[in-house]
Short mmCIF file of C-alpha atoms in Angstrom, two decimals:
data_model
loop_
_atom_site.label_atom_id
_atom_site.label_comp_id
_atom_site.label_asym_id
_atom_site.label_seq_id
_atom_site.Cartn_x
_atom_site.Cartn_y
_atom_site.Cartn_z
CA UNK H 1 -0.02 -0.04 -0.05
CA UNK H 2 2.76 2.40 0.87
CA UNK H 3 4.07 3.44 -2.54
CA UNK H 4 5.63 6.44 -4.28
CA UNK H 5 3.99 9.71 -5.14
CA UNK H 6 3.17 12.16 -2.36
CA UNK H 7 5.59 12.69 0.57
CA UNK H 8 3.68 13.72 3.69
CA UNK H 9 5.37 15.30 6.64
CA UNK H 10 3.56 13.64 9.50
CA UNK H 11 5.25 15.62 12.21
CA UNK H 12 3.60 18.76 10.77
CA UNK H 13 0.32 17.00 10.05
CA UNK H 14 -0.25 15.79 13.56
CA UNK H 15 -0.37 19.35 14.68
CA UNK H 16 -2.55 20.36 11.67
CA UNK H 17 -5.13 17.72 12.39
CA UNK H 18 -6.07 18.20 16.15
CA UNK H 19 -3.32 20.06 17.96
CA UNK H 20 -1.38 16.91 19.06
CA UNK H 21 2.09 17.37 20.37
CA UNK H 22 4.80 18.05 17.73
CA UNK H 23 6.91 14.99 16.94
CA UNK H 24 10.62 14.96 17.32
CA UNK H 25 11.36 14.00 13.68
CA UNK H 26 9.82 14.42 10.20
CA UNK H 27 8.33 10.98 9.29
CA UNK H 28 7.74 10.56 5.57
CA UNK H 29 4.82 8.60 4.20
CA UNK H 30 4.32 7.85 0.49
CA UNK H 31 0.74 7.33 -0.70
CA UNK H 32 -0.39 6.29 -4.12
CA UNK H 33 -2.67 8.64 -6.15
CA UNK H 34 -6.22 8.71 -4.86
CA UNK H 35 -5.22 7.86 -1.23
CA UNK H 36 -4.80 10.29 1.63
CA UNK H 37 -3.64 10.23 5.29
CA UNK H 38 -6.84 11.10 7.45
CA UNK H 39 -5.32 10.77 10.94
CA UNK H 40 -2.04 9.91 12.69
CA UNK H 41 -1.42 8.86 16.31
CA UNK H 42 1.93 8.97 18.09
CA UNK H 43 2.62 5.80 19.96
CA UNK H 44 5.71 4.68 21.98
CA UNK H 45 7.01 2.47 19.28
CA UNK H 46 6.10 4.72 16.25
CA UNK H 47 2.92 5.96 14.58
CA UNK H 48 -0.46 4.54 13.67
CA UNK H 49 -1.67 6.03 10.39
CA UNK H 50 -5.33 5.94 9.08
CA UNK H 51 -5.34 5.96 5.17
CA UNK H 52 -8.42 6.25 3.05
CA UNK H 53 -8.78 5.95 -0.81
CA UNK H 54 -12.58 5.99 -1.08
CA UNK H 55 -13.63 3.22 -3.55
CA UNK H 56 -9.98 2.17 -3.83
CA UNK H 57 -9.91 1.02 -0.22
CA UNK H 58 -7.49 2.17 2.56
CA UNK H 59 -5.70 0.75 5.57
CA UNK H 60 -4.57 1.14 9.09
CA UNK H 61 -0.76 1.19 9.11
CA UNK H 62 2.10 1.11 11.65
CA UNK H 63 5.33 3.07 10.95
CA UNK H 64 8.42 3.02 13.20
CA UNK H 65 9.69 6.15 14.92
CA UNK H 66 12.53 6.43 12.29
CA UNK H 67 10.22 5.61 9.35
CA UNK H 68 12.51 2.58 8.34
CA UNK H 69 9.84 -0.01 9.07
CA UNK H 70 6.21 -0.06 8.04
CA UNK H 71 3.46 -2.81 8.33
CA UNK H 72 -0.18 -2.79 7.32
CA UNK H 73 -2.34 -3.80 10.12
CA UNK H 74 -5.70 -4.20 8.46
CA UNK H 75 -7.76 -2.90 5.42
CA UNK H 76 -10.53 -0.25 5.54
CA UNK H 77 -11.46 3.27 4.63
CA UNK H 78 -10.06 4.71 7.91
CA UNK H 79 -10.88 8.20 9.07
CA UNK H 80 -10.38 8.61 12.84
CA UNK H 81 -7.92 7.26 15.42
CA UNK H 82 -8.88 7.73 19.11
CA UNK H 83 -7.32 6.44 22.38
CA UNK H 84 -9.11 4.68 25.09
CA UNK H 85 -7.81 3.22 28.25
CA UNK H 86 -6.06 0.10 26.98
CA UNK H 87 -6.44 0.27 23.15
CA UNK H 88 -6.57 2.53 20.07
CA UNK H 89 -9.99 2.79 18.43
CA UNK H 90 -9.86 3.06 14.62
CA UNK H 91 -13.03 4.25 12.88
CA UNK H 92 -13.82 4.18 9.18
CA UNK H 93 -16.32 3.59 6.38
CA UNK H 94 -18.06 5.13 3.36
CA UNK H 95 -21.49 6.82 3.18
CA UNK H 96 -22.69 4.40 0.41
CA UNK H 97 -20.79 1.41 1.78
CA UNK H 98 -19.58 -0.54 4.77
CA UNK H 99 -18.05 0.99 7.95
CA UNK H 100 -16.85 -0.25 11.19
CA UNK H 101 -14.93 0.15 14.40
CA UNK H 102 -11.65 -1.60 15.26
CA UNK H 103 -9.61 -1.90 18.26
CA UNK H 104 -5.85 -1.87 17.70
CA UNK H 105 -3.22 -3.07 20.11
CA UNK H 106 0.39 -3.94 20.36
CA UNK H 107 1.30 -7.55 21.14
CA UNK H 108 2.97 -8.00 24.60
CA UNK H 109 5.42 -10.61 23.26
CA UNK H 110 6.51 -9.76 19.77
CA UNK H 111 5.43 -6.09 19.75
CA UNK H 112 3.47 -6.37 16.54
CA UNK H 113 0.28 -4.42 16.00
CA UNK H 114 -2.98 -6.16 15.42
CA UNK H 115 -6.59 -4.95 14.98
CA UNK H 116 -9.91 -6.59 15.69
CA UNK H 117 -13.24 -5.26 14.33
CA UNK H 118 -15.65 -4.97 17.16
CA UNK H 119 -18.61 -3.60 15.13
CA UNK H 120 -19.60 -3.44 11.44
CA UNK H 121 -22.15 -1.06 10.16
CA UNK H 122 -23.25 0.60 6.92
CA UNK H 123 -22.06 4.21 6.46
CA UNK H 124 -19.21 6.53 7.14
CA UNK H 125 -18.20 8.11 10.39
CA UNK H 126 -18.76 11.89 10.31
CA UNK H 127 -18.09 12.93 13.84
CA UNK H 128 -16.30 11.60 16.98
CA UNK H 129 -16.55 13.19 20.43
CA UNK H 130 -15.35 12.39 23.86
CA UNK H 131 -18.11 11.81 26.36
CA UNK H 132 -16.37 13.39 29.36
CA UNK H 133 -15.76 9.98 31.12
CA UNK H 134 -13.09 8.77 28.74
CA UNK H 135 -15.59 7.12 26.28
CA UNK H 136 -16.50 8.00 22.77
CA UNK H 137 -19.64 8.93 20.80
CA UNK H 138 -19.45 8.20 17.11
CA UNK H 139 -21.95 9.54 14.49
CA UNK H 140 -22.22 7.71 11.16
CA UNK H 141 -24.21 8.45 8.05
CA UNK H 142 -25.48 6.00 5.43
CA UNK H 143 -27.45 6.42 2.25
CA UNK H 144 -28.54 3.30 0.30
CA UNK H 145 -31.45 2.45 -1.86
CA UNK H 146 -33.40 5.60 -0.98
CA UNK H 147 -32.86 5.19 2.83
CA UNK H 148 -30.95 7.78 4.74
CA UNK H 149 -29.72 6.63 8.20
CA UNK H 150 -27.88 8.32 11.07
CA UNK H 151 -26.25 6.02 13.58
CA UNK H 152 -25.03 7.04 17.08
CA UNK H 153 -22.56 4.58 18.58
CA UNK H 154 -21.29 4.90 22.16
CA UNK H 155 -18.03 3.31 23.56
CA UNK H 156 -17.04 3.30 27.21
CA UNK H 157 -13.57 4.23 28.46
CA UNK H 158 -12.36 0.66 28.00
CA UNK H 159 -13.47 0.72 24.27
CA UNK H 160 -16.48 -1.59 24.69
CA UNK H 161 -19.57 -0.71 22.84
CA UNK H 162 -22.41 0.30 25.09
CA UNK H 163 -25.20 1.31 22.69
CA UNK H 164 -25.98 1.68 18.99
CA UNK H 165 -28.99 3.93 18.07
CA UNK H 166 -30.32 4.22 14.60
CA UNK H 167 -32.84 6.68 13.17
CA UNK H 168 -34.00 7.39 9.54
CA UNK H 169 -33.60 10.96 8.28
CA UNK H 170 -35.62 12.73 5.48
CA UNK H 171 -33.57 13.77 2.49
CA UNK H 172 -33.30 17.42 3.52
CA UNK H 173 -32.02 16.63 7.06
CA UNK H 174 -29.54 14.12 5.66
CA UNK H 175 -28.21 16.49 3.04
CA UNK H 176 -27.79 19.10 5.62
CA UNK H 177 -25.78 16.78 7.89
CA UNK H 178 -23.63 15.84 4.89
CA UNK H 179 -22.93 19.58 4.10
CA UNK H 180 -22.01 20.29 7.80
CA UNK H 181 -19.63 17.21 7.53
CA UNK H 182 -18.10 18.46 4.30
CA UNK H 183 -17.44 21.96 5.80
CA UNK H 184 -15.78 20.48 8.92
CA UNK H 185 -13.63 18.16 6.56
CA UNK H 186 -12.66 21.14 4.35
CA UNK H 187 -11.35 23.01 7.33
CA UNK H 188 -9.67 20.00 8.86
CA UNK H 189 -7.87 18.99 5.69
CA UNK H 190 -7.00 22.51 4.38
CA UNK H 191 -3.61 22.51 6.03
CA UNK H 192 -3.16 18.82 5.26
CA UNK H 193 -3.31 19.70 1.52
CA UNK H 194 -0.86 22.65 1.99
CA UNK H 195 1.73 20.42 3.57
CA UNK H 196 1.10 17.68 1.10
CA UNK H 197 1.85 19.91 -1.78
CA UNK H 198 4.81 21.54 -0.09
CA UNK H 199 6.29 18.01 0.72
CA UNK H 200 5.75 16.92 -2.83
CA UNK H 201 7.59 20.04 -4.18
CA UNK H 202 10.41 19.52 -1.88
CA UNK H 203 10.78 15.88 -2.97
CA UNK H 204 10.84 16.99 -6.67
CA UNK H 205 13.59 19.50 -5.97
CA UNK H 206 15.61 16.73 -4.38
CA UNK H 207 15.54 14.65 -7.55
#
C-alpha cells in the first residue's frame, strides 16, 4: 500500500489535524494517487496512520519512529484514530458502503500491532466526540437504496460498545448533515493539503 508519489510530513500533520504534540522527527509517508492520510497517532514504538482511498480502499498502518519499518495492520477506509484506556480505536467507512470500528493493540510478546473489528455497520463516520468520562460517541451517516440513516454509537472508556442507536432521516436533514460534515472536513484537511503539496515540491527538488 505504501508506494511512491506524495511525501507527507507527518510531524507537521499531527499538529495540523487536532493540535497533538509536535513530533521529534519528520516522518515521511508515501501514498499512491487517490489515497490520503486522514489521521495519525503517536505511539511509543512509532505511529499509527489512518489511510483512506474511497472506492479504492484504505488501511490502518504502523510506521516505526525512524520511518524505516512499516507494516499494514488491516484494510478499511479509515478516518479517525482515538485512544481509550488500553487500546486505540480506529473508525472508518463510506457513506454508500460498509463501515466499522476496530480496536488496535500492540502484542505483549513480539510487539506487533493487530486490529480486531468490534462492530460493522453501513455508512461513514462523520463525527467523533469524547463523552467526558473517557468514552467515545461516534456519529455515522449512510445512504443506500433511498434510505438515509444516522447511527450514534457509544463506547465506554475501555473501548467496549455500550449502545447503537439508529434513526432514519428525511432527505433534507440528511443532506444538511452531509454539508455540515463536508465543511468540517474542508477546514480539517486544508492545512493537510498545504503540507502535502509542499512536501511533494520539496521531494521534486531533491531529485
